[in-house]
Coordinates of C-alpha atoms in Angstrom, one line a residue:
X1 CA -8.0 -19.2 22.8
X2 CA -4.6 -17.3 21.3
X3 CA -2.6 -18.7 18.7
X4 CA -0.2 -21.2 20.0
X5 CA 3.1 -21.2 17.8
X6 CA 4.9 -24.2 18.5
X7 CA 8.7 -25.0 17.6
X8 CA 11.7 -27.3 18.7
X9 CA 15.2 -26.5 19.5
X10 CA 18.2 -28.6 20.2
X11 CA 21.8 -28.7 21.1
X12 CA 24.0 -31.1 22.1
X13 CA 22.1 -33.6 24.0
X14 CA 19.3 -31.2 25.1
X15 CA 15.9 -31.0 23.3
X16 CA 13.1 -27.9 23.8
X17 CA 9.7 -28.3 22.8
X18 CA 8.5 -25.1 23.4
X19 CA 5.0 -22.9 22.9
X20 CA 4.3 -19.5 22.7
X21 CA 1.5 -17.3 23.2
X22 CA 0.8 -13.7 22.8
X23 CA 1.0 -12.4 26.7
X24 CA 2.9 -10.5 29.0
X25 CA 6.4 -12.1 28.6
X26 CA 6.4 -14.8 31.3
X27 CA 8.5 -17.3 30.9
X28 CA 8.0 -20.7 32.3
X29 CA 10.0 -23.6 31.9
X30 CA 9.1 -27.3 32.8
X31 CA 6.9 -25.3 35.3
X32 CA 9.0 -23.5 36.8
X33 CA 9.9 -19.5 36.3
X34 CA 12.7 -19.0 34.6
X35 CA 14.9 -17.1 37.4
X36 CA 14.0 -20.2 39.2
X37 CA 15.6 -22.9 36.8
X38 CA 18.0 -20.8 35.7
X39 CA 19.4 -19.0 38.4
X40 CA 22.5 -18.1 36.6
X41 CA 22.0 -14.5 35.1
X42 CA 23.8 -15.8 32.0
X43 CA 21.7 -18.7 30.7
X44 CA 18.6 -16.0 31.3
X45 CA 20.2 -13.4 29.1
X46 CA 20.8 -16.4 26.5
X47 CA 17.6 -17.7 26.6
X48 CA 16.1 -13.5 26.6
X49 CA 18.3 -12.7 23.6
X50 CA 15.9 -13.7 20.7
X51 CA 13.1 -11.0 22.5
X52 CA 16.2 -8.5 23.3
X53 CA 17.4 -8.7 19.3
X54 CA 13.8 -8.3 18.1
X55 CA 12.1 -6.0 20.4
X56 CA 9.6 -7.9 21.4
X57 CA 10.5 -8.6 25.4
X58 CA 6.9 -8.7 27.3
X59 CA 4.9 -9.6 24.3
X60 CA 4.5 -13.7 24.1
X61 CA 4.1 -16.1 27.3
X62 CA 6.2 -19.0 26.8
X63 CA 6.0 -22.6 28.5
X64 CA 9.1 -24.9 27.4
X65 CA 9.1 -28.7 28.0
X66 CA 13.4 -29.6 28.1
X67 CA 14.5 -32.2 28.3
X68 CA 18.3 -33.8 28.1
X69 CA 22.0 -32.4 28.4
X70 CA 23.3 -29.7 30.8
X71 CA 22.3 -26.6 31.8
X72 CA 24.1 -24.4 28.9
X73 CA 22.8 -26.7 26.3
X74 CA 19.5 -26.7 27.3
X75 CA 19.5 -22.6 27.5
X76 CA 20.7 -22.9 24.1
X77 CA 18.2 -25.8 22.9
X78 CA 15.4 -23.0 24.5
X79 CA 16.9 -19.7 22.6
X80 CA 16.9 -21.8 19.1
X81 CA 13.2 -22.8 19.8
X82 CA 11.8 -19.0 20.7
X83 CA 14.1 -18.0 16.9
X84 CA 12.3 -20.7 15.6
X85 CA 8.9 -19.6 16.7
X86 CA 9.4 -15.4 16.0
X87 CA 10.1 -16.1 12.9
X88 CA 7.0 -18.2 12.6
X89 CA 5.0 -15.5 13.9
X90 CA 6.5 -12.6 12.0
X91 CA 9.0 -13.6 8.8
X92 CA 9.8 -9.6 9.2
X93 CA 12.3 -10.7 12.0
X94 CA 14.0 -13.6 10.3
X95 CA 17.0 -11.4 8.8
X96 CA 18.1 -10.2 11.8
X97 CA 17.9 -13.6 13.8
X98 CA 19.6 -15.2 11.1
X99 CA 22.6 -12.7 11.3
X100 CA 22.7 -13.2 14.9
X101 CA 23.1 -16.9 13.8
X102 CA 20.1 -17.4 16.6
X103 CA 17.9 -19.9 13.7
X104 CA 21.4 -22.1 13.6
X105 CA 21.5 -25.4 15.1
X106 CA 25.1 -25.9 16.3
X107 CA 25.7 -29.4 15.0
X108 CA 28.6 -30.2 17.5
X109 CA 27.8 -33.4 19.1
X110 CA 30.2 -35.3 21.6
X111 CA 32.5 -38.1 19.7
X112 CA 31.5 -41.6 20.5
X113 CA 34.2 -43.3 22.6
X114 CA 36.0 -45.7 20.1
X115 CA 37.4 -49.2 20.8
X116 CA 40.9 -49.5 21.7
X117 CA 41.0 -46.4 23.0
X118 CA 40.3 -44.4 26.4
X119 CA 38.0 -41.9 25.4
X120 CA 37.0 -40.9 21.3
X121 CA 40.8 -40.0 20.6
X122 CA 42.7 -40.3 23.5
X123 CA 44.9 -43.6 23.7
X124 CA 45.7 -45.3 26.3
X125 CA 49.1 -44.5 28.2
X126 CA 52.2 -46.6 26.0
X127 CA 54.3 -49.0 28.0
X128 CA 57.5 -49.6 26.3
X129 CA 58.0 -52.6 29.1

């Protein structure tokens, strides 16, 4: 059996647990191929750019369990997790995925909705009568 690398990403709401073989660069995500579950061309090329930055496009098989928040975030969640595991892999290829800011996780979260208010921030509408 190959060496499985295994690695988590998140952002936002969205979590990938993700593991990568050596192979011929499928990538498979909660079972399905990736032009599948993400038919936008965008979210591929976001989820391809770790391989594209590194040169190593149609070397590792990957399967991705993800799980939570919306389509972008979990594109993002799934490029931080194939960072993650490169670099595990190979540390040669951590200085360029760290100037890419690829082995980031963005911490923005949404605010929690506060009481007294409408939404986090947003008050309700004044009524001077």
């Amino acid at each position: 059996m190959a060496e499985v690398t295994n690695t988590l990403g998140r952002r936002k709401t969205a979590v990938a647990r993700l593991y990568m073989t050596p192979g011929k660069g499928e990538i498979i995500i909660n079972g399905r191929e990736i032009k599948e579950y993400f038919p936008s061309e965008i979210l591929q090329i976001i989820v391809n750019q770790p391989f594209a930055l590194t040169k190593t496009e149609g070397t590792y098989d990957v399967k991705v369990n993800v799980d939570g928040g919306g389509i972008k975030g979990q594109a993002e969640a799934i490029r931080l997790a194939i960072s993650r595991a490169l670099q595990e892999i190979d540390s040669e290829l951590r200085p360029p995925l760290k100037k890419e800011g690829f082995l980031t996780r963005d911490p923005r979260m949404v605010e929690r909705k506060k009481p007294g208010r409408r939404k986090a921030r947003r008050r309700f509408q004044f009524s001077k009568r």
